[in-house]
Short mmCIF file of C-alpha atoms in Angstrom, two decimals:
data_model
loop_
_atom_site.label_atom_id
_atom_site.label_comp_id
_atom_site.label_asym_id
_atom_site.label_seq_id
_atom_site.Cartn_x
_atom_site.Cartn_y
_atom_site.Cartn_z
CA UNK A 7 -33.55 30.67 3.50
CA UNK A 8 -33.16 34.41 3.92
CA UNK A 9 -30.32 36.22 5.65
CA UNK A 10 -26.99 35.93 3.83
CA UNK A 11 -23.93 35.10 5.93
CA UNK A 12 -20.78 37.08 5.18
CA UNK A 13 -18.65 34.00 5.88
CA UNK A 14 -18.92 30.44 7.08
CA UNK A 15 -16.32 27.81 8.02
CA UNK A 16 -15.90 24.26 6.74
CA UNK A 17 -13.85 22.17 9.15
CA UNK A 18 -12.21 19.03 7.74
CA UNK A 19 -12.36 16.44 10.53
CA UNK A 20 -12.60 13.13 8.70
CA UNK A 21 -8.99 11.97 8.70
CA UNK A 22 -8.14 8.45 9.83
CA UNK A 23 -5.01 9.63 11.64
CA UNK A 24 -3.07 6.42 11.01
CA UNK A 25 0.15 7.97 12.34
CA UNK A 26 -1.60 8.42 15.70
CA UNK A 27 -2.46 4.73 15.95
CA UNK A 28 -3.44 3.10 18.24
CA UNK A 29 -5.04 6.24 19.76
CA UNK A 30 -7.23 6.56 16.65
CA UNK A 31 -8.34 2.95 16.59
CA UNK A 32 -11.83 3.91 17.80
CA UNK A 33 -11.95 7.71 17.28
CA UNK A 34 -11.17 10.22 14.55
CA UNK A 35 -7.97 12.21 15.03
CA UNK A 36 -9.77 15.49 15.95
CA UNK A 37 -11.52 13.66 18.83
CA UNK A 38 -8.27 12.54 20.49
CA UNK A 39 -8.01 14.04 24.03
CA UNK A 40 -5.50 16.85 24.58
CA UNK A 41 -4.21 18.99 27.42
CA UNK A 42 -6.00 17.49 30.41
CA UNK A 43 -9.55 18.51 29.53
CA UNK A 44 -9.87 19.14 25.81
CA UNK A 45 -10.05 17.29 22.51
CA UNK A 46 -7.97 18.44 19.54
CA UNK A 47 -10.98 19.82 17.66
CA UNK A 48 -11.78 22.21 20.56
CA UNK A 49 -9.05 24.57 19.38
CA UNK A 50 -10.44 25.09 15.88
CA UNK A 51 -14.05 25.33 17.10
CA UNK A 52 -13.03 27.84 19.79
CA UNK A 53 -11.07 29.87 17.24
CA UNK A 54 -14.23 30.04 15.12
CA UNK A 55 -16.52 31.36 17.82
CA UNK A 56 -13.85 33.73 19.20
CA UNK A 57 -13.37 35.09 15.66
CA UNK A 58 -17.09 35.77 15.22
CA UNK A 59 -17.71 32.77 12.92
CA UNK A 60 -21.11 31.42 13.93
CA UNK A 61 -21.71 28.87 11.15
CA UNK A 62 -19.43 25.83 10.97
CA UNK A 63 -19.80 22.65 8.94
CA UNK A 64 -17.77 19.77 10.42
CA UNK A 65 -16.98 17.17 7.77
CA UNK A 66 -16.59 13.74 9.33
CA UNK A 67 -15.83 10.36 7.83
CA UNK A 68 -13.56 7.97 9.76
CA UNK A 69 -14.91 6.68 13.12
CA UNK A 70 -17.30 9.64 13.47
CA UNK A 71 -19.43 8.45 16.40
CA UNK A 72 -17.37 9.84 19.31
CA UNK A 73 -16.84 13.11 17.45
CA UNK A 74 -20.53 13.45 16.56
CA UNK A 75 -21.58 12.82 20.15
CA UNK A 76 -18.92 15.19 21.47
CA UNK A 77 -19.94 18.09 19.22
CA UNK A 78 -23.67 17.53 19.81
CA UNK A 79 -25.60 20.74 19.29
CA UNK A 80 -22.50 22.91 19.71
CA UNK A 81 -23.60 24.43 23.02
CA UNK A 82 -20.14 24.34 24.76
CA UNK A 83 -18.72 26.55 21.97
CA UNK A 84 -21.80 28.82 21.80
CA UNK A 85 -22.59 27.31 18.39
CA UNK A 86 -26.16 26.21 19.12
CA UNK A 87 -27.83 28.77 16.87
CA UNK A 88 -31.26 28.96 15.26
CA UNK A 89 -29.63 30.21 12.05
CA UNK A 90 -26.19 28.76 11.54
CA UNK A 91 -24.38 27.08 14.42
CA UNK A 92 -22.40 23.86 14.07
CA UNK A 93 -23.47 21.04 11.74
CA UNK A 94 -21.88 17.60 11.46
CA UNK A 95 -21.67 16.66 7.77
CA UNK A 96 -20.89 12.98 7.12
CA UNK A 97 -20.64 11.70 3.54
CA UNK A 98 -23.89 10.34 2.13
CA UNK A 99 -25.21 8.66 -1.00
CA UNK A 100 -26.77 11.23 -3.30
CA UNK A 101 -28.87 10.89 -6.41
CA UNK A 102 -26.51 10.53 -9.33
CA UNK A 103 -23.62 9.20 -7.22
CA UNK A 104 -21.46 10.34 -4.35
CA UNK A 105 -20.36 8.66 -1.18
CA UNK A 106 -17.15 8.70 0.82
CA UNK A 107 -15.10 11.85 0.50
CA UNK A 108 -12.36 11.29 -2.09
CA UNK A 109 -10.17 14.15 -0.83
CA UNK A 110 -10.33 17.53 0.88
CA UNK A 111 -11.63 19.32 -2.22
CA UNK A 112 -14.18 16.60 -2.93
CA UNK A 113 -15.43 16.85 0.66
CA UNK A 114 -16.23 20.53 0.14
CA UNK A 115 -17.67 19.83 -3.32
CA UNK A 116 -20.08 17.28 -1.88
CA UNK A 117 -21.34 19.95 0.53
CA UNK A 118 -21.92 22.76 -1.96
CA UNK A 119 -25.64 22.50 -1.14
CA UNK A 120 -24.97 23.08 2.56
CA UNK A 121 -22.80 26.12 1.83
CA UNK A 122 -25.36 27.63 -0.52
CA UNK A 123 -28.04 27.51 2.18
CA UNK A 124 -26.16 30.46 3.70
CA UNK A 125 -25.12 32.14 0.42
CA UNK A 126 -21.80 33.31 1.93
CA UNK A 127 -19.44 35.80 0.36
CA UNK A 128 -16.43 34.00 1.85
CA UNK A 129 -15.68 30.42 2.95
CA UNK A 130 -12.96 29.48 5.43
CA UNK A 131 -11.47 26.00 5.09
CA UNK A 132 -10.01 24.65 8.34
CA UNK A 133 -8.45 21.48 9.70
CA UNK A 134 -9.45 19.79 12.94
CA UNK A 135 -6.05 18.46 13.96
CA UNK A 136 -3.92 21.47 14.89
CA UNK A 137 -3.22 23.10 18.26
CA UNK A 138 -3.19 26.91 18.00
CA UNK A 139 -5.07 30.12 18.72
CA UNK A 140 -5.86 32.30 15.72
CA UNK A 141 -8.18 35.17 14.92
CA UNK A 142 -9.64 34.29 11.53
CA UNK A 143 -11.34 37.71 11.38
CA UNK A 144 -7.94 39.40 11.01
CA UNK A 145 -7.10 36.99 8.21
CA UNK A 146 -10.39 37.89 6.49
CA UNK A 147 -9.55 41.60 6.82
CA UNK A 148 -6.25 41.00 5.00
CA UNK A 149 -8.06 38.96 2.34
CA UNK A 150 -10.51 41.77 1.67
CA UNK A 151 -7.89 44.51 1.83
CA UNK A 152 -5.79 42.82 -0.86
CA UNK A 153 -8.86 41.83 -2.89
CA UNK A 154 -7.52 38.28 -2.88
CA UNK A 155 -9.21 35.29 -4.49
CA UNK A 156 -7.59 32.98 -1.96
CA UNK A 157 -5.67 33.70 1.24
CA UNK A 158 -3.51 30.99 2.79
CA UNK A 159 -2.22 31.15 6.38
CA UNK A 160 1.51 30.48 6.60
CA UNK A 161 3.97 30.12 9.45
CA UNK A 162 7.75 30.32 9.43
CA UNK A 163 9.44 26.97 10.08
CA UNK A 164 13.16 26.26 10.44
CA UNK A 165 14.73 26.17 6.98
CA UNK A 166 16.15 22.70 7.62
CA UNK A 167 12.60 21.42 8.20
CA UNK A 168 10.95 23.23 5.28
CA UNK A 169 11.10 20.19 2.99
CA UNK A 170 8.50 18.49 5.23
CA UNK A 171 5.83 21.10 4.41
CA UNK A 172 3.94 22.71 1.58
CA UNK A 173 5.99 25.87 1.01
CA UNK A 174 4.70 29.21 -0.30
CA UNK A 175 7.08 31.42 -2.28
CA UNK A 176 5.88 35.02 -2.15
CA UNK A 177 6.38 38.44 -3.73
CA UNK A 178 7.27 41.52 -1.63
CA UNK A 179 3.57 42.46 -1.40
CA UNK A 180 2.73 39.08 0.17
CA UNK A 181 1.12 37.55 -2.91
CA UNK A 182 2.07 33.98 -3.75
CA UNK A 183 3.83 33.23 -7.03
CA UNK A 184 4.65 29.56 -6.40
CA UNK A 185 3.56 26.67 -4.21
CA UNK A 186 5.88 23.71 -3.69
CA UNK A 187 4.72 20.55 -1.94
CA UNK A 188 7.56 19.20 0.27
CA UNK A 189 10.36 20.61 -1.94
CA UNK A 190 13.78 18.95 -1.77
CA UNK A 191 15.42 22.38 -2.03
CA UNK A 192 12.99 24.93 -0.56
CA UNK A 193 13.26 28.58 -1.61
CA UNK A 194 11.52 29.88 1.52
CA UNK A 195 10.44 28.70 4.96
CA UNK A 196 6.80 29.85 4.79
CA UNK A 197 4.81 26.68 5.42
CA UNK A 198 1.11 26.36 4.63
CA UNK A 199 -1.01 25.82 7.75
CA UNK A 200 -3.86 24.29 5.75
CA UNK A 201 -6.08 27.30 6.56
CA UNK A 202 -7.68 28.97 3.53
CA UNK A 203 -10.12 31.79 2.87
CA UNK A 204 -11.79 31.89 -0.56
CA UNK A 205 -14.36 34.02 -2.22
CA UNK A 206 -17.20 31.51 -2.46
CA UNK A 207 -18.17 32.06 -6.09
CA UNK A 208 -14.56 31.66 -7.17
CA UNK A 209 -14.02 28.53 -5.07
CA UNK A 210 -17.27 27.01 -6.28
CA UNK A 211 -16.19 27.28 -9.91
CA UNK A 212 -12.82 25.62 -9.19
CA UNK A 213 -14.43 22.81 -7.19
CA UNK A 214 -16.80 22.02 -10.07
CA UNK A 215 -13.96 22.09 -12.60
CA UNK A 216 -11.81 19.88 -10.37
CA UNK A 217 -14.59 17.33 -10.04
CA UNK A 218 -14.72 17.05 -13.85
CA UNK A 219 -10.96 16.45 -14.08
CA UNK A 220 -10.37 12.65 -14.15
CA UNK A 221 -6.69 13.00 -13.18
CA UNK A 222 -7.34 15.15 -10.06
CA UNK A 223 -6.51 14.00 -6.54
CA UNK A 224 -9.53 16.05 -5.35
CA UNK A 225 -7.19 17.86 -2.94
CA UNK A 226 -6.71 21.54 -2.09
CA UNK A 227 -2.91 21.41 -1.85
CA UNK A 228 -2.37 19.16 -4.88
CA UNK A 229 -5.09 20.47 -7.20
CA UNK A 230 -7.14 23.55 -6.25
CA UNK A 231 -4.27 25.81 -5.13
CA UNK A 232 -2.01 24.95 -8.13
CA UNK A 233 -4.94 25.44 -10.52
CA UNK A 234 -5.69 28.89 -9.12
CA UNK A 235 -2.02 29.89 -9.29
CA UNK A 236 -1.76 28.67 -12.88
CA UNK A 237 -4.83 30.73 -13.79
CA UNK A 238 -3.29 33.90 -12.35
CA UNK A 239 -5.71 34.34 -9.46
CA UNK A 240 -4.66 36.68 -6.66
CA UNK A 241 -3.25 34.39 -3.95
CA UNK A 242 -2.21 35.97 -0.65
CA UNK A 243 0.00 34.57 2.11
CA UNK A 244 -1.18 35.56 5.58
CA UNK A 245 1.63 35.31 8.12
CA UNK A 246 0.70 33.81 11.49
CA UNK A 247 2.92 34.46 14.48
CA UNK A 248 2.23 32.38 17.54
CA UNK A 249 2.11 28.82 18.75
CA UNK A 250 0.97 26.28 16.15
CA UNK A 251 1.55 22.57 16.07
CA UNK A 252 0.31 19.81 13.83
CA UNK A 253 -0.34 16.93 16.24
CA UNK A 254 -0.51 14.27 13.56
CA UNK A 255 2.03 11.85 15.08
CA UNK A 256 2.54 10.23 18.47
CA UNK A 257 5.71 12.25 19.05
CA UNK A 258 4.16 15.62 18.15
CA UNK A 259 1.06 14.90 20.26
CA UNK A 260 3.25 14.04 23.24
CA UNK A 261 5.45 17.11 22.67
CA UNK A 262 2.45 19.47 22.38
CA UNK A 263 1.05 18.20 25.68
CA UNK A 264 4.46 18.65 27.31
CA UNK A 265 4.60 22.20 25.90
CA UNK A 266 1.67 23.07 28.17
CA UNK A 267 3.95 22.42 31.15
CA UNK A 268 6.69 24.72 29.86
CA UNK A 269 6.24 28.35 30.97
CA UNK A 270 8.41 29.51 28.06
CA UNK A 271 5.97 28.17 25.45
CA UNK A 272 3.44 30.86 24.38
CA UNK A 273 0.26 28.76 24.64
CA UNK A 274 -2.02 29.95 27.45
CA UNK A 275 -5.23 27.90 27.57
CA UNK A 276 -6.81 30.11 30.21
CA UNK A 277 -6.78 33.61 28.68
CA UNK A 278 -10.07 35.37 29.37
CA UNK A 279 -10.14 37.08 25.97
CA UNK A 280 -9.54 33.89 23.94
CA UNK A 281 -10.91 30.91 25.79
CA UNK A 282 -10.67 27.35 24.60
CA UNK A 283 -14.08 25.79 25.16
CA UNK A 284 -14.75 22.08 25.65
CA UNK A 285 -17.51 19.65 26.51
CA UNK A 286 -16.10 18.74 29.91
CA UNK A 287 -17.59 16.14 32.25
CA UNK A 288 -19.06 17.38 35.52
CA UNK A 289 -16.84 15.87 38.19
CA UNK A 290 -15.69 16.76 41.71
CA UNK A 291 -12.32 18.46 42.22
CA UNK A 292 -9.23 16.31 42.05
CA UNK A 293 -7.86 14.78 45.27
CA UNK A 294 -4.14 14.77 46.08
CA UNK A 295 -3.55 12.45 49.04
CA UNK A 296 -1.20 13.28 51.93
CA UNK A 297 2.25 11.89 51.21
CA UNK A 298 1.89 12.00 47.44
CA UNK A 299 4.00 14.29 45.28
CA UNK A 300 2.72 16.23 42.25
CA UNK A 301 4.90 18.76 40.44
CA UNK A 302 5.01 20.46 37.02
CA UNK A 303 1.80 18.68 35.99
CA UNK A 304 -1.80 19.21 34.90
CA UNK A 305 -4.30 17.24 36.98
CA UNK A 306 -7.90 17.14 35.73
CA UNK A 307 -11.19 17.06 37.60
CA UNK A 308 -12.11 13.89 39.46
CA UNK A 309 -8.53 12.57 39.64
CA UNK A 310 -7.29 10.70 42.70
CA UNK A 311 -3.52 10.85 43.18
CA UNK A 312 -1.94 8.83 45.99
CA UNK A 313 1.41 8.24 44.26
CA UNK A 314 3.93 10.54 42.53
CA UNK A 315 3.27 12.55 39.36
CA UNK A 316 5.95 14.65 37.68
CA UNK A 317 5.86 16.59 34.38
CA UNK A 318 2.71 14.82 33.25
CA UNK A 319 -0.84 15.50 32.07
CA UNK A 320 -3.66 13.64 33.84
CA UNK A 321 -7.15 13.89 32.36
CA UNK A 322 -10.41 13.70 34.29
CA UNK A 323 -11.13 10.67 36.44
CA UNK A 324 -7.59 9.26 36.44
CA UNK A 325 -6.40 7.27 39.47
CA UNK A 326 -2.75 6.96 40.51
CA UNK A 327 -2.53 4.56 43.42
CA UNK A 328 -0.08 4.63 46.33
CA UNK A 329 3.49 3.88 45.33
CA UNK A 330 2.79 4.39 41.62
CA UNK A 331 4.95 6.85 39.67
CA UNK A 332 3.93 8.75 36.51
CA UNK A 333 6.63 10.81 34.79
CA UNK A 334 6.78 12.65 31.47
CA UNK A 335 3.53 11.02 30.41
CA UNK A 336 -0.06 11.62 29.33
CA UNK A 337 -2.84 9.66 31.03
CA UNK A 338 -6.25 10.05 29.38
CA UNK A 339 -9.70 9.99 31.04
CA UNK A 340 -10.72 7.16 33.34
CA UNK A 341 -7.42 5.28 33.37
CA UNK A 342 -6.02 3.64 36.50
CA UNK A 343 -2.35 3.25 37.46
CA UNK A 344 -2.19 0.59 40.17
CA UNK A 345 0.14 0.36 43.19
CA UNK A 346 3.84 0.30 42.51
CA UNK A 347 3.52 0.80 38.76
CA UNK A 348 5.98 3.00 36.85
CA UNK A 349 4.77 4.92 33.78
CA UNK A 350 7.28 7.11 31.96
CA UNK A 351 7.49 8.60 28.47
CA UNK A 352 4.14 7.09 27.61
CA UNK A 353 0.65 7.96 26.40
CA UNK A 354 -2.04 6.00 28.20
CA UNK A 355 -5.36 6.20 26.33
CA UNK A 356 -8.84 6.22 27.90
CA UNK A 357 -10.06 3.61 30.43
CA UNK A 358 -6.77 1.71 30.60
CA UNK A 359 -5.77 -0.33 33.66
CA UNK A 360 -2.04 -0.55 34.38
CA UNK A 361 -1.60 -3.37 36.89
CA UNK A 362 0.47 -3.41 40.08
CA UNK A 363 4.27 -3.34 39.69
CA UNK A 364 4.01 -2.84 35.93
CA UNK A 365 6.76 -0.87 34.19
CA UNK A 366 5.85 1.06 31.04
CA UNK A 367 8.22 3.12 28.90
CA UNK A 368 11.91 4.01 29.16
CA UNK A 369 13.76 7.25 29.78
CA UNK A 370 15.93 8.24 26.76
CA UNK A 371 19.12 8.16 28.82
CA UNK A 372 18.32 4.60 29.94
CA UNK A 373 17.94 3.29 26.39
CA UNK A 374 21.24 1.81 25.10
CA UNK A 375 20.15 2.14 21.46
CA UNK A 376 19.00 5.74 21.08
CA UNK A 377 17.46 5.01 17.68
CA UNK A 378 15.10 2.51 19.27
CA UNK A 379 13.80 4.97 21.87
CA UNK A 380 10.35 6.52 21.58
CA UNK A 381 7.11 7.20 23.39
CA UNK A 382 5.10 4.08 24.28
CA UNK A 383 1.33 4.07 23.66
CA UNK A 384 -1.48 2.00 25.18
CA UNK A 385 -4.80 1.97 23.28
CA UNK A 386 -8.25 2.56 24.78
CA UNK A 387 -9.45 0.00 27.31
CA UNK A 388 -6.26 -2.07 27.44
CA UNK A 389 -5.49 -4.02 30.65
CA UNK A 390 -1.86 -4.71 31.59
CA UNK A 391 -1.51 -7.59 34.03
CA UNK A 392 0.55 -7.13 37.23
CA UNK A 393 4.31 -7.43 36.89
CA UNK A 394 4.61 -6.87 33.14
CA UNK A 395 7.34 -4.73 31.59
CA UNK A 396 6.66 -2.79 28.38
CA UNK A 397 9.66 -1.16 26.74
CA UNK A 398 10.22 1.95 24.65
CA UNK A 399 8.27 2.84 21.49
CA UNK A 400 5.69 0.07 21.93
CA UNK A 401 2.15 0.24 20.52
CA UNK A 402 -0.11 -1.90 22.70
CA UNK A 403 -3.59 -2.50 21.26
CA UNK A 404 -4.70 -5.58 23.24
CA UNK A 405 -4.57 -6.80 26.83
CA UNK A 406 -1.16 -7.95 28.04
CA UNK A 407 -0.96 -10.77 30.56
CA UNK A 408 2.48 -12.37 30.41
CA UNK A 409 4.02 -13.85 33.55
CA UNK A 410 5.46 -11.39 36.03
CA UNK A 411 8.65 -9.71 34.90
CA UNK A 412 8.39 -10.78 31.25
CA UNK A 413 9.17 -7.92 28.89
CA UNK A 414 6.94 -7.03 25.95
#
């Protein structure tokens, strides 16, 4: 096909997200709802279109159906293009072998044919499970200015937390001289964000070489980046300043949603010059009944609130009946909190029914053993029978119907 693209993006969205279980029991991690009206992948897709990237390959693998249906033809993100646009790329059996993606590098390797349809000069590798706003065009400018072979986005993290990340050690000019994966004694606090820009011809050669290496993990962080450093390629660290959070665990997902309710956190989802787009259902405005109380919360379209909601995120179509209380919690689309129920420090997945007089979750100060405290999670479609009590840090994946008052 004619018409070379200067750059395209490959978005890795196939992760199982086991640390987000049971929210990822039926959906891939990037398809998990976030922030009252979005899904996690909306942030990366919106960053692409806002940065002028109009060709995006989305690599899916685990539980892809919801994600595939959600992305559709890309219209909500202005990615329904005749030439380019968004393309869902599941693994497939090819002549001569192939199949499930064996790692992040192998996933890109298996889609070399897709990339070469556009003959790009540069390829951006992205992840679908981070919450942030970033202009990839500015990162590309830095990449070109330094004549880099690979540019890696980095963010400063607290030094005491640096051992949890892949850490880049850099020279004064910003080039990388060493990469350490979760070092016990980190030399710097510049953590990799898992966002890379490569010259395509260079990356292609390393992907092919990596595929021929029987001892490779087929991974960018473990194999491709170290190989390029060892070969003396020009590797540049691009510093990102702004809000960024990896929402790969229940706690970080809950915290990131709560950040939206904190005016001191620099994450504005409604900026006109950098919108976050989503495939949102068409629903009537929410209804807040007389006598109910809602404060410090996000309430989505189509919600009916007759009870009390405080410091919480309610997605579209949620019902909170009279006398019910929702605090410090996330309630995902279509869920119902029945009369007299108490939900606190919890994540309620989609289409859940919390019965009358049910108690879910515990405030930290009310938990005698602080080490046992944590956010409680109810999986999609779960029904909790009236009168049940579900304590702290529970993961409920099936209906609960014990006699009234019995604790789970």
